[in-house]
Amino acid sequence: MGYKVERKSLSTIDFESAEADMGYKIEKVHFNLLNLSPLKRTWGIRMKKVAILGSTGSIGTQTLEILRQNPDLQAVALSANRNVDLMEAQIREFKPLIAGMQCEKAAVELRSRVADLPVKVVAGMEGLLEIAVLPEAEVLVTAIVGMIGIRPTIAAIEAGKTIALANKETLVTAGHIIMPLAKKCKVPILPVDSEHSAVFQSLNGEPKERISRILLTASGGPFRGKSLRELKEVSLEDALKHPNWAMGQKITIDSSTMVNKGLEVMEARWLFDADIDQICVVVHPQSIIHSMVEYTDGAVMAQLGVPDMKLPIQYALFYPDRRPMDGRKLDFYTLGQMTFEKPDMDTFRGLKLAYRAAEAGGSMPTVYNAANEKAVELFLNRKISYLQITELIEAAMNAHTVTADPSVEEILDTEMQIHDYIKKQISGDGV
């Protein structure tokens, strides 16, 4: 049994005093939980409380779109880097208990702007850690970019939070720490990346020994089919034009170099406890098949859909349930065709270097990731050419001596060392 309230402006129902209030008329009705009007707090609905690291980025803003469409999801914590304008707007709309800014100066400005609201504003890594372990939150969406996500993810796992993982650097560099910890704490890590969500859905509880291969699909980015000679002339504007997905600048560049796919290969290794030679990349320009799993009997299971990140986000938030979702659906009658190609790892060396980093293991994936982060930053600031991105990654890997089982501190130290190495290579014209 449920209740229907005949006053559209009502957002919170006090059933103890409602009958005494002549402004309300309450009657018992049966209802379908999937078709409720968008009340944020409604009698009989269990609210799932969500904290989002990186709420102003591409994944974060799309996560909030999912919350708008689902009345039983509530944002209790938000964080961003330095986008004060958007964070203020999000606070006023979603009314979280706590909001964090990585930039201390931005936090000071935000605190002043929202002084009229009962929200706690925190800053820096301490702020991220406070959000990660917030008692009211059940799910932590790690949509933050970079290795800064490692410590909050560890803290959230230790606090028993479900992790909706969109921060691939966490597993790429610290998978050997994160996955055993999650197992020990009995905390689910649910993938938000479209490819890993597709693999997760295609596995559907099958045991590891029945898996032959994991097939990660790649669009090929804006330069699919180009030669190295053609890539010498690539501009920043060219690299930021992804054919299928709307994403942030860094991930768009990473997609164009296929470094992003390399990071996904390393992430899949940890998420699905797979050997690196079990993970293959298939170029699929239409981005309709989001990834596949091949089993030992030859069967291939795939997850298909239009290119839309909201589907894997929503699936992670409601797993194991599936909820209706507005938006365009896949139309096979107008699809036409789907094509598949082998990746060109000689031209797009970022992918080949990722396999090399994964095989070396230890601290080498951190070197790969950190060198790419710094190189992409330099490219976005027009300080290096497009092809220098992978040249710098390879130079950093060649110069590194692997630490076999790095701690979190050693991982973060390696990141800083590689950033310094890249700066010296550029200032000394070493590439």
CSV table of C-alpha atoms in Angstrom, one decimal:
chain,number,residue,atom,x,y,z
A,1,MET,CA,0.0,0.0,0.0
A,2,GLY,CA,1.1,3.6,-0.7
A,3,TYR,CA,-0.2,7.1,-0.5
A,4,LYS,CA,-1.2,9.8,-3.0
A,5,VAL,CA,-1.0,13.4,-1.9
A,6,GLU,CA,-3.1,15.9,-3.8
A,7,ARG,CA,-1.0,19.0,-3.7
A,8,LYS,CA,1.6,19.3,-6.4
A,9,SER,CA,3.9,21.6,-4.5
A,10,LEU,CA,4.5,19.2,-1.7
A,11,SER,CA,8.1,17.8,-1.5
A,12,THR,CA,8.2,16.3,2.0
A,13,ILE,CA,5.3,14.5,3.6
A,14,ASP,CA,4.7,14.5,7.4
A,15,PHE,CA,2.1,11.8,7.8
A,16,GLU,CA,1.8,12.4,11.6
A,17,SER,CA,0.3,15.8,11.1
A,18,ALA,CA,-1.2,15.5,7.6
A,19,GLU,CA,-4.7,14.6,8.7
A,20,ALA,CA,-4.8,17.6,10.9
A,21,ASP,CA,-3.8,19.8,8.0
A,22,MET,CA,-6.9,20.6,5.9
A,23,GLY,CA,-4.6,21.5,3.0
A,24,TYR,CA,-3.8,17.8,2.4
A,25,LYS,CA,-6.1,15.0,1.3
A,26,ILE,CA,-4.5,11.6,1.7
A,27,GLU,CA,-6.0,8.4,0.3
A,28,LYS,CA,-4.6,4.9,0.1
A,29,VAL,CA,-3.8,3.7,-3.4
A,30,HIS,CA,-1.7,1.0,-5.1
A,31,PHE,CA,1.2,2.5,-7.0
A,32,ASN,CA,4.1,1.5,-9.4
A,33,LEU,CA,7.4,2.6,-7.9
A,34,LEU,CA,8.8,3.2,-11.4
A,35,ASN,CA,6.1,5.7,-12.3
A,36,LEU,CA,6.1,8.0,-9.2
A,37,SER,CA,6.1,11.8,-9.6
A,38,PRO,CA,9.6,13.2,-9.0
A,39,LEU,CA,9.3,13.8,-5.2
A,40,LYS,CA,12.7,13.8,-3.5
A,41,ARG,CA,11.4,12.3,-0.2
A,42,THR,CA,8.3,10.2,-0.4
A,43,TRP,CA,6.7,7.9,2.1
A,44,GLY,CA,7.4,4.2,1.3
A,45,ILE,CA,10.4,4.8,-1.0
A,46,ARG,CA,13.8,3.9,0.2
A,47,MET,CA,16.2,6.7,-0.7
A,48,LYS,CA,19.6,5.7,-2.0
A,49,LYS,CA,22.1,8.3,-1.0
A,50,VAL,CA,24.9,9.1,-3.4
A,51,ALA,CA,28.2,11.0,-3.0
A,52,ILE,CA,29.9,12.2,-6.3
A,53,LEU,CA,33.6,13.0,-6.6
A,54,GLY,CA,33.9,15.2,-9.8
A,55,SER,CA,30.3,16.4,-10.0
A,56,THR,CA,31.0,19.2,-12.4
A,57,GLY,CA,32.8,17.0,-15.0
A,58,SER,CA,31.2,15.0,-17.9
A,59,ILE,CA,30.5,11.8,-15.8
A,60,GLY,CA,29.4,13.9,-12.8
A,61,THR,CA,26.9,16.1,-14.6
A,62,GLN,CA,25.4,13.0,-16.3
A,63,THR,CA,25.2,11.3,-13.0
A,64,LEU,CA,23.2,14.2,-11.7
A,65,GLU,CA,20.9,13.9,-14.7
A,66,ILE,CA,20.2,10.4,-13.6
A,67,LEU,CA,19.4,11.7,-10.1
A,68,ARG,CA,16.9,14.2,-11.6
A,69,GLN,CA,15.0,11.4,-13.3
A,70,ASN,CA,15.0,9.0,-10.3
A,71,PRO,CA,13.2,10.3,-7.1
A,72,ASP,CA,14.7,7.6,-5.0
A,73,LEU,CA,18.3,8.8,-5.5
A,74,GLN,CA,19.6,11.7,-3.4
A,75,ALA,CA,22.9,13.5,-3.7
A,76,VAL,CA,24.3,14.0,-0.2
A,77,ALA,CA,27.8,15.1,-1.2
A,78,LEU,CA,29.4,16.7,-4.3
A,79,SER,CA,33.0,17.7,-5.2
A,80,ALA,CA,34.8,19.5,-8.0
A,81,ASN,CA,38.1,20.9,-8.8
A,82,ARG,CA,37.7,24.7,-9.3
A,83,ASN,CA,34.4,25.3,-11.1
A,84,VAL,CA,32.7,27.5,-8.5
A,85,ASP,CA,29.8,28.7,-10.7
A,86,LEU,CA,28.6,25.2,-11.6
A,87,MET,CA,29.2,23.8,-8.1
A,88,GLU,CA,27.1,26.6,-6.6
A,89,ALA,CA,24.3,25.8,-9.0
A,90,GLN,CA,24.5,22.1,-8.1
A,91,ILE,CA,24.4,22.9,-4.4
A,92,ARG,CA,21.3,25.1,-4.8
A,93,GLU,CA,19.5,22.4,-6.8
A,94,PHE,CA,20.5,19.2,-5.0
A,95,LYS,CA,21.1,20.6,-1.5
A,96,PRO,CA,23.9,18.2,-0.4
A,97,LEU,CA,25.1,18.0,3.1
A,98,ILE,CA,28.7,18.6,2.1
A,99,ALA,CA,30.5,20.0,-0.9
A,100,GLY,CA,34.2,20.0,-1.7
A,101,MET,CA,36.6,21.8,-3.9
A,102,GLN,CA,40.1,20.5,-4.6
A,103,CYS,CA,41.3,24.1,-5.0
A,104,GLU,CA,41.6,25.9,-1.7
A,105,LYS,CA,40.9,29.3,-3.2
A,106,ALA,CA,37.8,28.0,-5.0
A,107,ALA,CA,36.6,26.5,-1.7
A,108,VAL,CA,36.9,29.9,0.0
A,109,GLU,CA,34.8,31.6,-2.7
A,110,LEU,CA,32.2,28.8,-2.7
A,111,ARG,CA,31.9,29.0,1.1
A,112,SER,CA,31.0,32.7,0.8
A,113,ARG,CA,28.5,32.2,-2.1
A,114,VAL,CA,26.5,29.5,-0.3
A,115,ALA,CA,26.6,31.0,3.2
A,116,ASP,CA,22.8,31.2,3.2
A,117,LEU,CA,22.6,27.4,2.8
A,118,PRO,CA,23.1,24.6,5.4
A,119,VAL,CA,26.0,23.0,3.5
A,120,LYS,CA,29.5,22.3,4.8
A,121,VAL,CA,32.2,23.3,2.3
A,122,VAL,CA,35.5,21.4,2.5
A,123,ALA,CA,38.7,21.6,0.5
A,124,GLY,CA,41.7,19.7,-0.8
A,125,MET,CA,42.5,16.0,-0.2
A,126,GLU,CA,41.1,16.2,3.4
A,127,GLY,CA,37.8,17.3,1.9
A,128,LEU,CA,37.7,14.5,-0.6
A,129,LEU,CA,38.4,12.0,2.2
A,130,GLU,CA,35.7,13.4,4.4
A,131,ILE,CA,33.2,13.1,1.5
A,132,ALA,CA,34.4,9.5,0.8
A,133,VAL,CA,33.5,8.3,4.3
A,134,LEU,CA,30.4,10.4,4.8
A,135,PRO,CA,28.2,8.2,7.0
A,136,GLU,CA,25.0,9.2,5.1
A,137,ALA,CA,26.4,8.1,1.7
A,138,GLU,CA,25.9,4.5,0.5
A,139,VAL,CA,27.4,4.9,-3.0
A,140,LEU,CA,30.5,6.8,-4.0
A,141,VAL,CA,30.7,7.7,-7.7
A,142,THR,CA,34.4,8.3,-8.4
A,143,ALA,CA,34.1,10.6,-11.5
A,144,ILE,CA,37.2,12.5,-10.5
A,145,VAL,CA,40.1,12.6,-13.1
A,146,GLY,CA,43.5,11.4,-12.2
A,147,MET,CA,45.4,9.5,-9.5
A,148,ILE,CA,44.0,11.9,-6.9
A,149,GLY,CA,41.1,9.4,-6.8
A,150,ILE,CA,43.2,6.6,-5.2
A,151,ARG,CA,43.1,7.7,-1.5
A,152,PRO,CA,39.4,8.6,-1.4
A,153,THR,CA,38.5,5.3,-3.1
A,154,ILE,CA,40.5,3.4,-0.5
A,155,ALA,CA,38.9,5.3,2.3
A,156,ALA,CA,35.4,4.7,0.9
A,157,ILE,CA,36.1,0.9,0.6
A,158,GLU,CA,37.3,0.8,4.2
A,159,ALA,CA,34.1,2.6,5.2
A,160,GLY,CA,32.0,0.0,3.4
A,161,LYS,CA,30.7,2.2,0.6
A,162,THR,CA,29.7,0.7,-2.8
A,163,ILE,CA,32.0,2.1,-5.4
A,164,ALA,CA,30.6,3.2,-8.8
A,165,LEU,CA,34.0,3.5,-10.5
A,166,ALA,CA,34.6,6.0,-13.3
A,167,ASN,CA,38.1,6.9,-12.2
A,168,LYS,CA,40.2,4.4,-14.3
A,169,GLU,CA,43.5,5.7,-13.0
A,170,THR,CA,42.7,4.2,-9.6
A,171,LEU,CA,42.8,0.6,-10.9
A,172,VAL,CA,45.5,1.2,-13.5
A,173,THR,CA,48.0,2.3,-10.9
A,174,ALA,CA,46.8,0.7,-7.7
A,175,GLY,CA,44.7,-2.2,-8.8
A,176,HIS,CA,46.9,-4.6,-6.8
A,177,ILE,CA,45.9,-2.6,-3.7
A,178,ILE,CA,42.3,-1.7,-4.5
A,179,MET,CA,40.9,-5.1,-5.6
A,180,PRO,CA,42.2,-7.2,-2.6
A,181,LEU,CA,41.0,-4.5,-0.2
A,182,ALA,CA,37.5,-4.5,-1.8
A,183,LYS,CA,37.3,-8.3,-1.5
A,184,LYS,CA,38.4,-8.1,2.1
A,185,CYS,CA,35.8,-5.4,3.0
A,186,LYS,CA,33.2,-7.2,0.9
A,187,VAL,CA,32.6,-3.9,-1.1
A,188,PRO,CA,31.3,-4.1,-4.7
A,189,ILE,CA,33.1,-2.1,-7.3
A,190,LEU,CA,30.7,-1.4,-10.1
A,191,PRO,CA,32.2,-0.1,-13.4
A,192,VAL,CA,30.8,3.1,-14.9
A,193,ASP,CA,33.0,3.2,-18.1
A,194,SER,CA,30.7,2.0,-21.0
A,195,GLU,CA,33.2,-0.7,-22.0
A,196,HIS,CA,33.7,-2.2,-18.6
A,197,SER,CA,30.0,-2.0,-17.8
A,198,ALA,CA,29.3,-3.9,-21.0
A,199,VAL,CA,31.8,-6.6,-20.0
A,200,PHE,CA,30.2,-6.7,-16.5
A,201,GLN,CA,26.8,-7.1,-18.0
A,202,SER,CA,28.0,-9.7,-20.5
A,203,LEU,CA,29.7,-11.8,-17.8
A,204,ASN,CA,26.4,-12.1,-15.8
A,205,GLY,CA,28.0,-14.2,-13.1
A,206,GLU,CA,29.8,-16.7,-15.2
A,207,PRO,CA,32.9,-18.2,-13.5
A,208,LYS,CA,36.3,-17.0,-14.5
A,209,GLU,CA,37.4,-20.3,-16.0
A,210,ARG,CA,34.7,-20.2,-18.6
A,211,ILE,CA,36.0,-16.9,-20.1
A,212,SER,CA,38.2,-17.1,-23.1
A,213,ARG,CA,38.6,-13.5,-24.1
A,214,ILE,CA,37.4,-10.0,-23.1
A,215,LEU,CA,36.9,-7.9,-26.2
A,216,LEU,CA,37.0,-4.2,-25.6
A,217,THR,CA,35.6,-2.2,-28.4
A,218,ALA,CA,37.1,1.1,-29.5
A,219,SER,CA,35.7,3.7,-31.9
A,220,GLY,CA,39.1,4.4,-33.3
A,221,GLY,CA,38.7,8.1,-32.5
A,222,PRO,CA,38.9,11.0,-35.1
A,223,PHE,CA,42.1,9.7,-36.7
A,224,ARG,CA,41.2,6.1,-37.5
A,225,GLY,CA,43.0,5.0,-40.7
A,226,LYS,CA,45.5,7.9,-40.6
A,227,SER,CA,49.2,7.4,-41.2
A,228,LEU,CA,52.0,8.6,-39.0
A,229,ARG,CA,52.8,11.2,-41.6
A,230,GLU,CA,49.3,12.5,-41.5
A,231,LEU,CA,49.3,12.6,-37.7
A,232,LYS,CA,52.3,15.0,-37.8
A,233,GLU,CA,49.9,17.8,-38.9
A,234,VAL,CA,47.2,17.2,-36.3
A,235,SER,CA,46.1,20.3,-34.4
A,236,LEU,CA,44.5,20.5,-31.0
A,237,GLU,CA,41.2,21.3,-32.5
A,238,ASP,CA,41.3,18.2,-34.7
A,239,ALA,CA,42.1,16.0,-31.8
A,240,LEU,CA,39.2,17.3,-29.7
A,241,LYS,CA,36.6,16.3,-32.4
A,242,HIS,CA,35.5,12.8,-31.3
A,243,PRO,CA,33.1,11.2,-33.8
A,244,ASN,CA,30.8,9.5,-31.3
A,245,TRP,CA,31.2,10.6,-27.7
A,246,ALA,CA,30.9,13.9,-25.9
A,247,MET,CA,33.6,13.9,-23.2
A,248,GLY,CA,36.1,16.0,-21.3
A,249,GLN,CA,39.2,17.4,-23.1
A,250,LYS,CA,41.7,14.9,-21.6
A,251,ILE,CA,39.7,11.8,-22.3
A,252,THR,CA,39.0,13.0,-25.8
A,253,ILE,CA,42.7,13.4,-26.5
A,254,ASP,CA,43.3,10.0,-24.9
A,255,SER,CA,40.7,8.4,-27.1
A,256,SER,CA,42.4,9.9,-30.2
A,257,THR,CA,45.8,8.5,-29.3
A,258,MET,CA,44.2,5.2,-28.1
A,259,VAL,CA,45.9,5.7,-24.7
A,260,ASN,CA,42.4,5.7,-23.2
A,261,LYS,CA,41.9,2.2,-24.6
A,262,GLY,CA,45.3,1.2,-23.2
A,263,LEU,CA,44.2,2.4,-19.8
A,264,GLU,CA,40.9,0.4,-20.2
A,265,VAL,CA,42.9,-2.7,-21.0
A,266,MET,CA,44.8,-2.3,-17.7
A,267,GLU,CA,41.7,-1.5,-15.8
A,268,ALA,CA,39.8,-4.6,-17.2
A,269,ARG,CA,42.7,-6.8,-16.0
A,270,TRP,CA,42.0,-5.9,-12.4
A,271,LEU,CA,38.2,-5.5,-12.6
A,272,PHE,CA,37.7,-9.0,-14.1
A,273,ASP,CA,40.7,-10.8,-12.7
A,274,ALA,CA,41.9,-11.5,-16.3
A,275,ASP,CA,45.3,-12.2,-17.7
A,276,ILE,CA,46.6,-9.4,-20.0
A,277,ASP,CA,46.7,-11.7,-23.0
A,278,GLN,CA,43.0,-12.5,-22.5
A,279,ILE,CA,42.1,-8.8,-23.2
A,280,CYS,CA,41.8,-7.8,-26.8
A,281,VAL,CA,40.9,-4.5,-28.5
A,282,VAL,CA,38.5,-4.4,-31.5
A,283,VAL,CA,38.0,-1.2,-33.4
A,284,HIS,CA,34.2,-0.7,-34.0
A,285,PRO,CA,33.6,2.7,-35.4
A,286,GLN,CA,29.9,2.8,-34.9
A,287,SER,CA,30.2,2.4,-31.0
A,288,ILE,CA,27.1,0.3,-30.9
A,289,ILE,CA,28.6,-2.8,-29.3
A,290,HIS,CA,30.2,-1.4,-26.1
A,291,SER,CA,32.2,-4.6,-25.4
A,292,MET,CA,32.0,-8.4,-25.5
A,293,VAL,CA,33.0,-11.5,-23.7
A,294,GLU,CA,34.0,-14.7,-25.6
A,295,TYR,CA,33.5,-17.9,-23.7
A,296,THR,CA,35.5,-21.2,-23.9
A,297,ASP,CA,32.7,-22.8,-26.0
A,298,GLY,CA,32.9,-20.1,-28.6
A,299,ALA,CA,29.8,-18.1,-27.6
A,300,VAL,CA,30.2,-14.3,-27.6
A,301,MET,CA,28.0,-12.2,-25.3
A,302,ALA,CA,27.8,-8.5,-26.1
A,303,GLN,CA,26.1,-5.4,-24.7
A,304,LEU,CA,24.7,-3.1,-27.4
A,305,GLY,CA,23.1,0.4,-27.2
A,306,VAL,CA,23.4,3.9,-28.5
A,307,PRO,CA,26.5,5.8,-27.4
A,308,ASP,CA,25.2,7.3,-24.1
A,309,MET,CA,27.1,7.3,-20.8
A,310,LYS,CA,23.9,7.6,-18.8
A,311,LEU,CA,23.1,3.9,-19.3
A,312,PRO,CA,26.2,2.5,-17.6
A,313,ILE,CA,25.9,5.2,-14.9
A,314,GLN,CA,22.3,4.3,-14.1
A,315,TYR,CA,23.1,0.6,-14.2
A,316,ALA,CA,25.8,1.0,-11.6
A,317,LEU,CA,23.6,3.1,-9.4
A,318,PHE,CA,20.7,0.6,-9.4
A,319,TYR,CA,22.6,-2.7,-9.9
A,320,PRO,CA,21.3,-5.5,-10.0
A,321,ASP,CA,18.0,-3.7,-10.9
A,322,ARG,CA,17.3,-2.1,-14.3
A,323,ARG,CA,15.3,1.0,-14.5
A,324,PRO,CA,13.5,2.7,-17.4
A,325,MET,CA,15.5,5.5,-18.9
A,326,ASP,CA,14.4,8.3,-21.3
A,327,GLY,CA,16.4,8.9,-24.5
A,328,ARG,CA,17.1,7.5,-27.9
A,329,LYS,CA,17.0,3.7,-28.2
A,330,LEU,CA,18.9,1.5,-30.6
A,331,ASP,CA,17.0,1.1,-33.9
A,332,PHE,CA,18.2,-1.9,-35.9
A,333,TYR,CA,16.1,-1.0,-38.9
A,334,THR,CA,18.1,2.2,-39.4
A,335,LEU,CA,21.4,1.0,-38.1
A,336,GLY,CA,22.6,-0.2,-41.5
A,337,GLN,CA,25.8,-2.0,-40.6
A,338,MET,CA,28.4,-2.6,-37.9
A,339,THR,CA,32.1,-3.0,-38.9
A,340,PHE,CA,35.1,-4.2,-37.0
A,341,GLU,CA,38.9,-3.8,-37.5
A,342,LYS,CA,42.1,-4.8,-35.9
A,343,PRO,CA,43.8,-1.8,-34.1
A,344,ASP,CA,46.8,-0.2,-35.8
A,345,MET,CA,49.2,-0.4,-32.9
A,346,ASP,CA,52.2,0.7,-35.0
A,347,THR,CA,50.6,4.1,-35.8
A,348,PHE,CA,48.7,4.4,-32.5
A,349,ARG,CA,51.6,3.4,-30.2
A,350,GLY,CA,49.8,4.4,-27.1
A,351,LEU,CA,47.9,1.1,-27.1
A,352,LYS,CA,51.1,-1.0,-27.7
A,353,LEU,CA,52.8,0.8,-24.9
A,354,ALA,CA,49.9,0.1,-22.6
A,355,TYR,CA,50.3,-3.7,-23.2
A,356,ARG,CA,54.0,-3.3,-22.5
A,357,ALA,CA,53.3,-1.4,-19.2
A,358,ALA,CA,50.7,-4.0,-18.1
A,359,GLU,CA,53.1,-6.9,-18.8
A,360,ALA,CA,55.9,-5.2,-16.8
A,361,GLY,CA,53.4,-4.5,-13.9
A,362,GLY,CA,54.4,-3.0,-10.6
A,363,SER,CA,55.0,0.8,-11.0
A,364,MET,CA,55.2,0.8,-14.8
A,365,PRO,CA,51.4,1.4,-15.3
A,366,THR,CA,51.9,4.4,-13.1
A,367,VAL,CA,54.7,5.7,-15.3
A,368,TYR,CA,52.5,5.2,-18.4
A,369,ASN,CA,49.6,7.0,-16.8
A,370,ALA,CA,51.6,9.9,-15.3
A,371,ALA,CA,53.6,10.5,-18.4
A,372,ASN,CA,50.4,10.6,-20.5
A,373,GLU,CA,48.7,13.0,-18.0
A,374,LYS,CA,51.6,15.5,-18.2
A,375,ALA,CA,52.0,15.1,-22.0
A,376,VAL,CA,48.3,15.7,-22.7
A,377,GLU,CA,48.4,18.7,-20.4
A,378,LEU,CA,51.3,20.1,-22.5
A,379,PHE,CA,49.5,19.3,-25.7
A,380,LEU,CA,46.3,21.1,-24.5
A,381,ASN,CA,48.5,24.1,-23.7
A,382,ARG,CA,50.0,23.9,-27.2
A,383,LYS,CA,53.5,23.3,-25.9
A,384,ILE,CA,54.2,20.0,-27.7
A,385,SER,CA,53.0,18.4,-30.9
A,386,TYR,CA,50.4,15.6,-31.1
A,387,LEU,CA,52.9,12.8,-31.8
A,388,GLN,CA,55.1,13.9,-28.9
A,389,ILE,CA,52.5,12.6,-26.5
A,390,THR,CA,53.3,9.0,-27.1
A,391,GLU,CA,57.0,9.8,-27.6
A,392,LEU,CA,57.1,11.2,-24.1
A,393,ILE,CA,55.3,8.2,-22.6
A,394,GLU,CA,57.8,5.8,-24.3
A,395,ALA,CA,60.8,7.9,-23.1
A,396,ALA,CA,59.5,7.8,-19.5
A,397,MET,CA,58.9,4.1,-19.6
A,398,ASN,CA,62.4,3.5,-21.0
A,399,ALA,CA,64.0,5.5,-18.2
A,400,HIS,CA,62.1,3.8,-15.4
A,401,THR,CA,63.2,1.0,-13.1
A,402,VAL,CA,60.2,-0.9,-12.0
A,403,THR,CA,59.1,-1.3,-8.4
A,404,ALA,CA,57.4,-4.7,-8.2
A,405,ASP,CA,54.7,-4.1,-5.5
A,406,PRO,CA,54.4,-0.3,-4.9
A,407,SER,CA,52.6,1.1,-1.9
A,408,VAL,CA,50.2,4.1,-2.3
A,409,GLU,CA,53.0,6.4,-1.3
A,410,GLU,CA,55.4,4.9,-3.8
A,411,ILE,CA,52.7,5.2,-6.5
A,412,LEU,CA,52.2,8.9,-5.8
A,413,ASP,CA,56.0,9.5,-5.6
A,414,THR,CA,56.4,7.8,-9.0
A,415,GLU,CA,53.8,10.1,-10.4
A,416,MET,CA,55.7,13.2,-9.2
A,417,GLN,CA,59.0,11.8,-10.5
A,418,ILE,CA,57.5,11.2,-13.9
A,419,HIS,CA,55.9,14.6,-14.1
A,420,ASP,CA,59.3,16.2,-13.3
A,421,TYR,CA,61.0,13.9,-15.9
A,422,ILE,CA,58.6,15.1,-18.6
A,423,LYS,CA,59.2,18.8,-17.7
A,424,LYS,CA,62.9,18.3,-18.0
A,425,GLN,CA,62.6,16.5,-21.3
A,426,ILE,CA,60.6,19.4,-22.7
A,427,SER,CA,62.8,22.2,-21.2
A,428,GLY,CA,65.9,20.3,-22.4
A,429,ASP,CA,64.3,19.4,-25.8
A,430,GLY,CA,64.9,15.7,-25.0
A,431,VAL,CA,62.2,14.4,-27.2
